[in-house]
Structures are given as structure tokens and as C-alpha cells.
Short mmCIF file of C-alpha atoms and ligand atoms in Angstrom, two decimals:
data_model
loop_
_atom_site.label_atom_id
_atom_site.label_comp_id
_atom_site.label_asym_id
_atom_site.label_seq_id
_atom_site.Cartn_x
_atom_site.Cartn_y
_atom_site.Cartn_z
CA MET A 230 -11.57 -69.09 150.95
CA GLN A 231 -12.61 -66.10 148.84
CA LEU A 232 -12.10 -62.71 150.46
CA THR A 233 -15.08 -61.17 148.73
CA LEU A 234 -18.71 -62.06 149.09
CA SER A 235 -20.59 -63.80 146.33
CA PRO A 236 -23.57 -61.99 144.69
CA GLU A 237 -25.91 -64.23 146.73
CA GLN A 238 -24.15 -63.37 149.98
CA GLU A 239 -24.24 -59.64 149.08
CA ALA A 240 -27.96 -59.92 148.35
CA LEU A 241 -28.51 -61.63 151.67
CA ARG A 242 -26.55 -58.90 153.44
CA LYS A 243 -28.72 -56.24 151.82
CA LEU A 244 -31.88 -58.03 152.89
CA ALA A 245 -30.64 -58.60 156.46
CA ARG A 246 -29.40 -55.03 156.77
CA GLU A 247 -32.70 -53.57 155.60
CA PHE A 248 -34.56 -55.84 158.04
CA ALA A 249 -32.23 -54.85 160.88
CA GLU A 250 -32.38 -51.11 160.18
CA ARG A 251 -36.08 -50.89 159.39
CA GLU A 252 -37.56 -53.37 161.88
CA VAL A 253 -35.04 -54.18 164.61
CA LYS A 254 -33.32 -50.84 165.30
CA PRO A 255 -36.46 -48.93 166.31
CA ARG A 256 -37.46 -51.68 168.76
CA ALA A 257 -34.14 -52.48 170.43
CA GLU A 258 -34.27 -50.04 173.33
CA ALA A 259 -37.84 -50.95 174.31
CA ILE A 260 -37.13 -54.68 174.08
CA ASP A 261 -34.24 -54.18 176.51
CA HIS A 262 -36.27 -52.08 178.93
CA THR A 263 -39.45 -54.14 178.95
CA GLY A 264 -37.90 -57.58 178.52
CA GLU A 265 -40.56 -58.30 175.89
CA PHE A 266 -39.86 -61.32 173.68
CA PRO A 267 -40.02 -59.82 170.16
CA LYS A 268 -42.45 -62.31 168.57
CA ASP A 269 -43.33 -59.85 165.82
CA LEU A 270 -39.70 -59.50 164.75
CA VAL A 271 -39.33 -63.27 164.67
CA GLN A 272 -42.37 -63.44 162.41
CA LYS A 273 -41.04 -60.69 160.15
CA ALA A 274 -37.70 -62.52 159.86
CA ALA A 275 -39.66 -65.64 158.99
CA ASP A 276 -41.66 -63.76 156.32
CA LEU A 277 -38.37 -62.75 154.69
CA GLY A 278 -37.22 -66.38 154.68
CA LEU A 279 -34.49 -65.69 157.23
CA LEU A 280 -35.51 -68.29 159.82
CA GLY A 281 -34.82 -71.16 157.46
CA ILE A 282 -31.55 -69.69 156.30
CA LEU A 283 -29.71 -73.02 156.78
CA VAL A 284 -32.65 -75.25 155.83
CA PRO A 285 -32.50 -76.79 152.33
CA GLU A 286 -34.95 -75.38 149.79
CA GLU A 287 -36.76 -78.71 149.47
CA TYR A 288 -37.95 -78.23 153.09
CA GLY A 289 -39.03 -74.63 152.59
CA GLY A 290 -35.76 -73.01 153.65
CA ALA A 291 -33.41 -70.60 151.94
CA GLY A 292 -30.66 -73.23 151.66
CA LEU A 293 -27.91 -70.65 152.19
CA ASP A 294 -24.43 -71.17 153.52
CA HIS A 295 -22.89 -70.42 156.92
CA ILE A 296 -21.25 -67.18 155.77
CA SER A 297 -24.75 -65.92 154.89
CA PHE A 298 -25.94 -67.13 158.29
CA ALA A 299 -23.09 -65.21 160.00
CA ILE A 300 -23.91 -62.06 158.00
CA PHE A 301 -27.58 -62.29 158.98
CA VAL A 302 -26.78 -62.67 162.69
CA GLU A 303 -24.21 -59.86 162.58
CA GLU A 304 -26.58 -57.42 160.91
CA VAL A 305 -29.31 -57.99 163.52
CA ALA A 306 -26.84 -57.88 166.41
CA ARG A 307 -25.64 -54.43 165.36
CA PHE A 308 -28.89 -53.16 166.82
CA CYS A 309 -30.35 -55.82 169.10
CA ALA A 310 -28.42 -58.76 170.51
CA SER A 311 -31.59 -60.14 172.15
CA THR A 312 -33.26 -60.50 168.77
CA SER A 313 -30.13 -61.87 167.15
CA VAL A 314 -29.65 -64.61 169.74
CA ILE A 315 -33.28 -65.71 169.41
CA LEU A 316 -32.88 -66.04 165.64
CA ASP A 317 -29.40 -67.52 165.90
CA VAL A 318 -30.32 -70.26 168.37
CA HIS A 319 -33.36 -71.13 166.30
CA ALA A 320 -31.48 -71.31 162.98
CA SER A 321 -28.33 -73.04 164.21
CA VAL A 322 -28.40 -75.31 167.28
CA GLY A 323 -32.21 -75.60 167.22
CA THR A 324 -32.75 -76.45 163.57
CA GLU A 325 -29.44 -77.58 162.08
CA PRO A 326 -29.25 -80.89 163.98
CA ILE A 327 -32.38 -81.99 162.07
CA VAL A 328 -30.90 -80.88 158.73
CA LEU A 329 -27.71 -82.82 159.51
CA PHE A 330 -28.92 -85.86 161.42
CA GLY A 331 -32.69 -86.09 160.90
CA SER A 332 -34.43 -88.92 159.06
CA GLN A 333 -36.47 -88.06 155.96
CA ASP A 334 -39.59 -88.29 158.06
CA GLN A 335 -38.19 -85.98 160.80
CA ARG A 336 -37.07 -83.45 158.23
CA ARG A 337 -40.47 -83.41 156.62
CA ARG A 338 -42.27 -83.16 159.96
CA TRP A 339 -40.19 -80.36 161.50
CA LEU A 340 -38.12 -78.39 159.00
CA VAL A 341 -40.92 -76.79 157.00
CA ASP A 342 -42.52 -75.38 160.16
CA LEU A 343 -39.14 -74.26 161.50
CA ALA A 344 -38.17 -72.58 158.24
CA GLN A 345 -41.49 -70.75 157.98
CA GLY A 346 -41.49 -69.62 161.59
CA LYS A 347 -44.54 -71.65 162.52
CA LYS A 348 -42.37 -73.13 165.24
CA LEU A 349 -39.34 -71.73 166.98
CA ALA A 350 -36.58 -74.10 168.05
CA ALA A 351 -34.57 -74.50 171.27
CA PHE A 352 -31.53 -76.60 172.21
CA ALA A 353 -31.55 -78.23 175.63
CA LEU A 354 -28.19 -79.69 176.65
CA THR A 355 -27.09 -77.84 179.79
CA GLU A 356 -28.18 -79.01 183.22
CA PRO A 357 -27.74 -77.47 186.68
CA GLU A 358 -24.80 -79.82 187.39
CA ALA A 359 -23.57 -80.29 183.81
CA GLY A 360 -22.60 -77.05 182.08
CA SER A 361 -19.08 -77.09 180.68
CA ASP A 362 -18.90 -80.80 181.44
CA ALA A 363 -21.81 -81.57 179.16
CA ALA A 364 -21.01 -85.30 178.90
CA ASN A 365 -21.93 -85.66 182.55
CA LEU A 366 -25.59 -84.77 182.08
CA THR A 367 -28.02 -86.85 184.14
CA SER A 368 -31.42 -86.40 182.46
CA THR A 369 -32.55 -89.91 181.59
CA ALA A 370 -34.33 -91.44 178.63
CA ILE A 371 -35.58 -94.89 179.58
CA ARG A 372 -37.16 -97.18 177.00
CA ARG A 373 -40.88 -97.62 177.66
CA ASN A 374 -43.68 -99.06 175.47
CA GLY A 375 -41.78 -98.76 172.24
CA GLY A 376 -40.72 -95.18 173.03
CA TYR A 377 -38.87 -93.35 175.81
CA LEU A 378 -39.68 -91.75 179.13
CA LEU A 379 -37.58 -88.61 179.71
CA ASN A 380 -36.87 -87.16 183.15
CA GLY A 381 -34.55 -84.42 184.28
CA THR A 382 -33.93 -80.67 184.43
CA LYS A 383 -32.36 -78.46 181.78
CA ILE A 384 -31.15 -74.95 182.54
CA PHE A 385 -30.23 -71.76 180.62
CA ILE A 386 -32.37 -72.79 177.65
CA SER A 387 -32.73 -69.97 175.15
CA ASN A 388 -36.19 -69.61 173.57
CA ALA A 389 -37.67 -71.65 176.44
CA GLY A 390 -41.41 -71.21 176.65
CA GLU A 391 -41.52 -69.72 173.12
CA ALA A 392 -40.27 -72.75 171.25
CA GLY A 393 -42.43 -75.30 169.50
CA LEU A 394 -39.51 -77.74 169.30
CA TYR A 395 -36.85 -78.67 171.83
CA VAL A 396 -33.78 -80.65 170.84
CA ILE A 397 -33.25 -82.52 174.11
CA PHE A 398 -30.22 -84.48 175.21
CA ALA A 399 -30.63 -87.25 177.77
CA THR A 400 -28.76 -90.40 178.65
CA THR A 401 -30.10 -93.79 177.62
CA ARG A 402 -27.30 -95.42 179.60
CA PRO A 403 -26.91 -93.59 182.90
CA GLY A 404 -23.35 -93.42 184.18
CA SER A 405 -21.73 -94.02 180.81
CA GLY A 406 -20.89 -90.38 179.98
CA ALA A 407 -20.75 -89.16 176.39
CA THR A 408 -21.38 -92.61 174.90
CA GLY A 409 -24.80 -92.90 176.58
CA ILE A 410 -26.19 -89.57 175.40
CA THR A 411 -29.10 -89.61 172.95
CA ALA A 412 -30.88 -86.72 171.23
CA PHE A 413 -34.65 -86.33 170.99
CA LEU A 414 -37.02 -83.97 169.19
CA VAL A 415 -39.70 -82.95 171.66
CA GLY A 416 -42.62 -80.71 170.78
CA GLY A 417 -43.29 -77.68 172.98
CA ASP A 418 -46.81 -79.02 173.46
CA ASN A 419 -45.62 -82.31 174.99
CA PRO A 420 -47.41 -82.52 178.37
CA GLY A 421 -44.28 -83.92 180.02
CA LEU A 422 -42.24 -80.83 179.12
CA LYS A 423 -42.66 -77.84 181.39
CA VAL A 424 -40.89 -74.51 181.39
CA GLY A 425 -39.90 -72.44 184.44
CA PRO A 426 -40.21 -68.69 184.76
CA LYS A 427 -37.93 -66.56 182.57
CA PHE A 428 -34.65 -65.77 184.30
CA LYS A 429 -33.96 -62.13 185.16
CA LYS A 430 -30.59 -61.48 183.56
CA MET A 431 -27.86 -58.87 183.34
CA GLY A 432 -28.61 -58.37 179.67
CA LEU A 433 -30.20 -59.93 176.59
CA ASN A 434 -33.45 -58.95 178.23
CA GLY A 435 -35.67 -59.78 175.24
CA SER A 436 -34.35 -63.32 174.97
CA ALA A 437 -36.34 -65.88 176.99
CA ILE A 438 -34.00 -68.05 179.00
CA ALA A 439 -35.41 -70.52 181.53
CA GLU A 440 -35.29 -73.99 182.98
CA VAL A 441 -36.99 -76.86 181.17
CA TYR A 442 -38.36 -79.74 183.22
CA LEU A 443 -38.86 -83.21 181.80
CA GLU A 444 -41.43 -84.95 183.95
CA ASN A 445 -42.23 -88.41 182.66
CA CYS A 446 -42.07 -86.90 179.20
CA VAL A 447 -43.20 -89.55 176.71
CA VAL A 448 -41.29 -89.48 173.40
CA ASP A 449 -41.87 -91.79 170.44
CA GLU A 450 -39.00 -93.77 169.01
CA ALA A 451 -39.60 -91.86 165.76
CA ASP A 452 -38.59 -88.67 167.60
CA ARG A 453 -35.14 -89.96 168.56
CA LEU A 454 -32.58 -88.03 166.51
CA GLY A 455 -29.91 -90.42 165.25
CA GLN A 456 -29.14 -93.60 167.13
CA GLU A 457 -28.88 -94.20 170.83
CA GLY A 458 -25.48 -92.91 171.93
CA ASP A 459 -25.13 -90.45 169.02
CA GLY A 460 -26.35 -87.50 171.09
CA PHE A 461 -23.03 -86.10 172.31
CA ARG A 462 -21.57 -86.02 168.81
CA ILE A 463 -24.78 -84.34 167.56
CA ALA A 464 -24.59 -81.77 170.35
CA MET A 465 -20.91 -81.01 169.69
CA ARG A 466 -21.47 -80.67 165.95
CA ALA A 467 -24.44 -78.39 166.56
CA LEU A 468 -22.36 -76.26 168.92
CA ASP A 469 -19.52 -76.01 166.39
CA SER A 470 -21.74 -74.10 163.98
CA GLY A 471 -23.63 -72.48 166.85
CA ARG A 472 -20.31 -70.91 167.82
CA ILE A 473 -20.05 -69.36 164.36
CA GLY A 474 -23.37 -67.67 165.15
CA ILE A 475 -22.19 -66.41 168.54
CA SER A 476 -19.01 -65.08 166.91
CA ALA A 477 -21.14 -63.27 164.35
CA GLN A 478 -23.30 -61.90 167.12
CA ALA A 479 -20.21 -60.55 168.87
CA VAL A 480 -19.01 -58.96 165.60
CA GLY A 481 -22.40 -57.28 165.18
CA LEU A 482 -22.44 -55.98 168.75
CA ALA A 483 -18.92 -54.61 168.29
CA GLN A 484 -19.65 -53.07 164.86
CA GLY A 485 -22.75 -51.38 166.19
CA ALA A 486 -20.74 -49.99 169.11
CA LEU A 487 -17.97 -48.72 166.81
CA ASN A 488 -20.44 -47.08 164.42
CA ASP A 489 -22.07 -45.20 167.30
CA ALA A 490 -18.72 -44.27 168.82
CA VAL A 491 -17.50 -42.82 165.50
CA ALA A 492 -20.70 -40.84 164.99
CA TYR A 493 -20.58 -39.49 168.54
CA ALA A 494 -16.88 -38.63 168.38
CA ARG A 495 -17.46 -36.59 165.22
CA GLU A 496 -20.26 -34.63 166.75
CA ARG A 497 -19.11 -34.20 170.38
CA LYS A 498 -16.96 -31.10 170.80
CA GLN A 499 -14.49 -30.59 173.64
CA PHE A 500 -11.49 -28.25 173.76
CA GLY A 501 -13.05 -26.41 170.79
CA ARG A 502 -13.05 -29.34 168.35
CA PRO A 503 -14.70 -32.71 167.76
CA ILE A 504 -13.21 -35.34 170.06
CA ALA A 505 -12.74 -37.47 166.88
CA GLU A 506 -9.73 -35.21 166.23
CA LEU A 507 -8.07 -36.24 169.49
CA GLN A 508 -5.43 -38.92 169.04
CA THR A 509 -6.48 -40.71 172.20
CA ILE A 510 -9.98 -41.23 170.74
CA GLN A 511 -8.63 -42.09 167.29
CA ASN A 512 -6.40 -44.79 168.80
CA LYS A 513 -9.38 -46.39 170.46
CA LEU A 514 -11.45 -46.29 167.26
CA ALA A 515 -8.63 -47.72 165.17
CA ASP A 516 -8.03 -50.59 167.60
CA MET A 517 -11.74 -51.38 167.60
CA ALA A 518 -11.87 -51.44 163.80
CA VAL A 519 -8.88 -53.79 163.55
CA LYS A 520 -10.29 -56.22 166.11
CA ILE A 521 -13.66 -56.25 164.36
CA ARG A 522 -12.06 -56.96 160.97
CA ALA A 523 -10.05 -59.83 162.43
CA ALA A 524 -13.05 -61.24 164.28
CA ARG A 525 -15.27 -61.11 161.19
CA TRP A 526 -12.68 -62.85 159.04
CA MET A 527 -12.11 -65.53 161.66
CA THR A 528 -15.88 -66.06 161.78
CA TRP A 529 -16.16 -66.29 158.01
CA LYS A 530 -13.13 -68.61 157.84
CA ALA A 531 -14.82 -71.05 160.25
CA ALA A 532 -18.03 -70.70 158.24
CA ALA A 533 -16.23 -71.32 154.91
CA LEU A 534 -14.61 -74.51 156.27
CA CYS A 535 -17.97 -75.69 157.54
CA ASP A 536 -19.56 -75.04 154.14
CA ALA A 537 -16.70 -76.90 152.42
CA GLY A 538 -17.39 -79.93 154.62
CA GLN A 539 -13.96 -79.67 156.23
CA PRO A 540 -13.16 -79.88 159.97
CA PHE A 541 -13.90 -76.55 161.59
CA THR A 542 -14.21 -77.23 165.32
CA ARG A 543 -10.97 -75.45 166.15
CA GLU A 544 -11.67 -72.49 163.87
CA ALA A 545 -15.17 -72.04 165.32
CA SER A 546 -13.73 -72.07 168.83
CA MET A 547 -10.97 -69.62 167.82
CA ALA A 548 -13.51 -67.27 166.24
CA LYS A 549 -15.86 -67.50 169.24
CA LEU A 550 -13.05 -66.84 171.70
CA PHE A 551 -11.53 -63.94 169.79
CA ALA A 552 -14.74 -62.29 168.62
CA THR A 553 -16.53 -62.40 171.98
CA ASP A 554 -13.49 -61.16 173.94
CA ALA A 555 -13.11 -58.42 171.33
CA ALA A 556 -16.79 -57.50 171.64
CA MET A 557 -16.40 -57.17 175.39
CA ASP A 558 -13.37 -54.83 175.01
CA ILE A 559 -14.94 -52.87 172.14
CA THR A 560 -18.31 -52.28 173.76
CA LEU A 561 -16.52 -51.04 176.91
CA ASP A 562 -14.22 -48.79 174.86
CA ALA A 563 -17.13 -47.41 172.84
CA LEU A 564 -18.94 -46.64 176.09
CA GLN A 565 -15.83 -44.80 177.25
CA VAL A 566 -15.84 -42.65 174.11
CA PHE A 567 -19.35 -41.51 175.14
CA GLY A 568 -18.03 -40.52 178.57
CA GLY A 569 -20.80 -39.93 181.10
CA TYR A 570 -23.46 -40.33 178.42
CA GLY A 571 -22.27 -43.87 177.79
CA TYR A 572 -23.25 -44.76 181.34
CA LEU A 573 -26.83 -43.67 180.81
CA GLU A 574 -29.39 -46.26 179.79
CA GLU A 575 -30.94 -43.86 177.25
CA TYR A 576 -27.90 -44.52 175.05
CA PRO A 577 -27.33 -48.04 173.65
CA MET A 578 -23.77 -48.35 174.95
CA ALA A 579 -24.49 -49.80 178.38
CA ARG A 580 -26.91 -52.31 176.85
CA ARG A 581 -24.23 -53.50 174.46
CA VAL A 582 -21.79 -54.05 177.33
CA ARG A 583 -24.38 -56.06 179.23
CA ASP A 584 -25.29 -58.09 176.15
CA ALA A 585 -21.65 -58.71 175.12
CA LYS A 586 -20.90 -60.39 178.45
CA ALA A 587 -23.23 -63.27 177.66
CA CYS A 588 -21.29 -64.05 174.47
CA GLN A 589 -18.21 -64.93 176.53
CA ILE A 590 -20.29 -67.44 178.47
CA TYR A 591 -22.88 -69.26 176.37
CA GLU A 592 -22.40 -71.96 173.75
CA GLY A 593 -19.24 -72.88 175.62
CA THR A 594 -17.43 -70.46 177.92
CA ASN A 595 -14.27 -68.94 176.54
CA GLN A 596 -12.35 -71.18 178.93
CA ILE A 597 -13.90 -74.18 177.15
CA GLN A 598 -12.98 -72.68 173.75
CA ARG A 599 -9.35 -72.48 174.90
CA MET A 600 -9.59 -76.13 175.97
CA VAL A 601 -10.92 -77.16 172.53
CA ILE A 602 -8.18 -75.20 170.73
CA ALA A 603 -5.38 -76.42 173.02
CA ARG A 604 -6.46 -80.07 172.76
CA GLU A 605 -5.96 -79.93 169.00
CA LEU A 606 -2.57 -78.30 169.44
CA VAL A 607 -1.22 -80.84 171.86
CA ARG A 608 -2.95 -83.90 170.43
CA VAL A 609 -0.42 -86.72 170.03
N1 LIG B 790 -17.76 -82.77 166.75
C1 LIG B 790 -18.05 -84.10 166.73
N2 LIG B 790 -17.73 -84.96 167.71
C2 LIG B 790 -17.08 -84.46 168.79
C3 LIG B 790 -16.74 -83.10 168.88
C4 LIG B 790 -17.10 -82.24 167.81
N3 LIG B 790 -16.82 -80.95 167.82
N4 LIG B 790 -16.12 -82.88 170.05
C5 LIG B 790 -16.05 -84.08 170.67
N5 LIG B 790 -16.64 -85.02 169.90
C6 LIG B 790 -16.74 -86.45 170.19
C7 LIG B 790 -15.35 -86.99 170.42
O1 LIG B 790 -14.73 -87.39 169.20
C8 LIG B 790 -15.60 -88.17 171.32
O2 LIG B 790 -16.03 -89.27 170.58
P1 LIG B 790 -15.07 -90.57 170.46
O3 LIG B 790 -14.83 -91.02 171.88
O4 LIG B 790 -15.88 -91.52 169.64
O5 LIG B 790 -13.83 -90.08 169.80
C9 LIG B 790 -16.81 -87.72 172.15
O6 LIG B 790 -17.43 -86.68 171.41
C10 LIG B 790 -16.40 -87.21 173.51
O7 LIG B 790 -15.52 -86.15 173.30
P2 LIG B 790 -14.50 -85.60 174.41
O8 LIG B 790 -13.79 -86.77 174.99
O9 LIG B 790 -13.72 -84.54 173.83
O10 LIG B 790 -15.53 -85.04 175.51
P3 LIG B 790 -15.27 -84.25 176.85
O11 LIG B 790 -16.25 -84.73 177.85
O12 LIG B 790 -13.82 -84.29 177.22
O13 LIG B 790 -15.73 -82.73 176.53
C11 LIG B 790 -15.93 -80.53 175.62
C12 LIG B 790 -15.53 -82.02 175.44
C13 LIG B 790 -15.39 -79.92 176.88
C14 LIG B 790 -15.34 -79.85 174.42
C15 LIG B 790 -17.47 -80.43 175.64
O14 LIG B 790 -18.02 -81.01 176.81
C16 LIG B 790 -17.98 -79.03 175.51
O15 LIG B 790 -17.99 -78.45 174.42
N6 LIG B 790 -18.43 -78.43 176.62
C17 LIG B 790 -19.10 -77.17 176.59
C18 LIG B 790 -20.56 -77.40 176.39
C19 LIG B 790 -21.24 -76.18 175.90
O16 LIG B 790 -20.81 -75.51 174.97
N7 LIG B 790 -22.37 -75.90 176.49
C20 LIG B 790 -23.17 -74.78 176.13
C21 LIG B 790 -24.53 -75.28 175.76
S1 LIG B 790 -25.48 -74.10 174.90
S2 LIG B 790 -25.79 -72.67 176.15
#
């Protein structure tokens, strides 16, 4: 793994940083307060070619690597985690399964629209009774008239109601666990797919998260992704690189918090001098910077292995675990540097704490990441 970015990755960082500073930063506070889904920012990201960052050029994407993807997510998350998770879910778990497992026909039918932002993507695995234990999902896909009839309920689905494509996981062999799970590509306009009201959440207020109901949802055989029984493997592979995105999001949240804490500490005077001169504040800032550096490199390491076609499940879980726990600590510490002001909603510190908490939970709780890491360690 190279420890410097390539000219292409640097160029991508410049583009993503300009987008984040010019478009995302001024909107972040309002998005959090109103809970508005930032459709316009999604479109602007699409116009810059950022939605199809992992889509090959032949399908209208940018065809970039996972380090570039991580940089993009990080840059946006420095200012607005809601926007970054919308873009991250779309680009990784929503779109990548088609890049990796789609037929030529499926790639042609979906990827161009997904890369150009004509459709947003969602990933629907979790169910009310099957969260961490994803293999135990009970949504069914029963063969009917040359296609499938899908029934069941999905929960905590990011981009629900906004997406034009849902990657849906259901069992074609009820009761047979992981081996019965099959993946389907279901259009947002399918009359058998309904979306519940947006959840009111602790944070990530601009991101639409809701239940998705499959009610006699008719899906053609041509919209089955992979073979019957391939679904669990597809979901796990999608989550492996999804976790790179969540790690990058955590790095961005933490970097944004550190940048603000440094600026504030230099300007805020107590005891006749800037608090940045106090060792107690300096220690906090230094610890934050070290954790961010480690988290970013762990994220890029997982991304580099993924790009090299090597196993990266463990590294993605390690990065997700470390980066999201670090983001939680760092956003809290940065808030503390702001003292009483940090507790006010007119500063971005409280929002970052609220948003960081989600990173320890979604795309596999950090308890599940430990399980994935430990299983590899003790495997006999
Ligand atoms: N990539 C490819 N295949 C994988 C895989 C991965 N990362 N992880 C597991 N598999 C395969 C296994 O190889 C196994 O196939 P074989 O029997 O052919 O070997 C199959 O999938 C079942 O795997 P396993 O026995 O490990 O499944 P478990 O039910 O024990 O669960 C965990 C595995 C806990 C890791 C999984 O359920 C998980 O990640 N849960 C969290 C789900 C999650 O992140 N949800 C968030 C959704 S987005 S908000």
C-alpha cells in the first residue's frame, strides 16, 4: 500500500473538498434543524460525477477506486454526516452489488441511471426481528408466474422513499438461513413496495430512514441479482465495502470536529490567553489528531486491499470499529473544548455527537465488528 495519494486521488480530493466547502457546509445546520432531505446536494454531487464514483466508466461512472470513495465520503462528512450517509449508501451498498454481481443486462438497465443521479439507491437487508442476525431474515420470495412474489417488512432503510432502486434481500427457502437468501433489484415505483413514514432520530436528521413494506411485490426473474441462495454472500460483500464508507464518514466527522476545536481554542481566551496554550486542551487536541490519523489509515488500508482484490473483511471491520469509536470520543472531546458553547445547537458540535452515534450502530454494530474480527483470529 502506498502511503501517498496518486494524482487521480489528489484530484478527486480537491473536487470533493470544493463540493463539500462550497455546497455542503452552508447547508448543514439547516438540514439538521429542518430534517430536509438534501435532494439538491445529491443532484450537485451527481453533476460532478460523484454518485457513480465506484461505477465503471462504460456505465457512465467515474470508475474510481475505494480510497477515492473514502476520501469523497470523508470530505462531505466533515460538514454534514446526513449528506455523506445518503451519498455513501447510494454509492456503496446500493450500487456496488450491481457492479459486482449484476448481469450485463442489469448493469445496463440500472448503473447508468444510478451513476448520473437519475435514481438513488437503497439497501434493504435489516428486518424488525433480524438486525445483527441478518441470516435469520423472514421476508419471502416465492416463485410465481416465471418471477417472484416478495412479502415482508424491512426496517432502518436509508434513502427509503427517496430511492429509485432497492436492493432487497428475501428468502427463497424459508427456514434455511443464509443459504436461502436471494437478492433482488426492485424499482422504487414497484406498486408492491411501500415506504413508511421517516423515523424521527437522534441525529442524521437529513437522511431519510424508514420501514419498507413488501406487499405481494411482483419481481421479474430478470431482476434477481445472482442466483437463488447467493443473497447472503452478496449482502456481506456489499457491507464489507459499505463499512469502508462508514469508517470514512467517522473520519470526516472527527476531522471536522478537530478543525473546529483547534480554531475555537486559538480564538477563545481565558486566564488572559488563548485556551490553545493550555496543556489540558493541547493534550485533547493531540489525542484527537492521532486517533484520526490512525482511523484514516486503517480505512485506506481496507480500501487498498479491496481495490487489490484481496480479502478485506477483517480490515473493513477493524477500520469501522476503530474509526467510529474514535469519532464518538473525538466529537465529545471537541464539544468539551467549546465548553458551554459546545452544548448549544447553534454550534455544530452537538450535531456531530448525535451523528457520530449512528456510526457505531449501522452497517453492523461495533459488537458485530468485534465478532467478525475475532472469528478470523480464532478460526481453526
Ligand atoms: N463476504 C462473503 N461471504 C461471507 C462474508 C463476507 N464478508 N461473511 C460471511 N460470508 C458467507 C460465509 O462464508 C458463509 O458461507 P459458507 O457457509 O458458504 O461458507 C455464509 O456467508 C454465512 O456466514 P456466517 O456463517 O458467518 O453467517 P452468520 O449468520 O454467523 O453471521 C455476521 C455473520 C454476524 C457477520 C453477519 O450476520 C453480519 O454481518 N451481521 C450484521 C448485519 C449488518 O451489518 N446489518 C446492517 C445492515 S445495513 S444498516
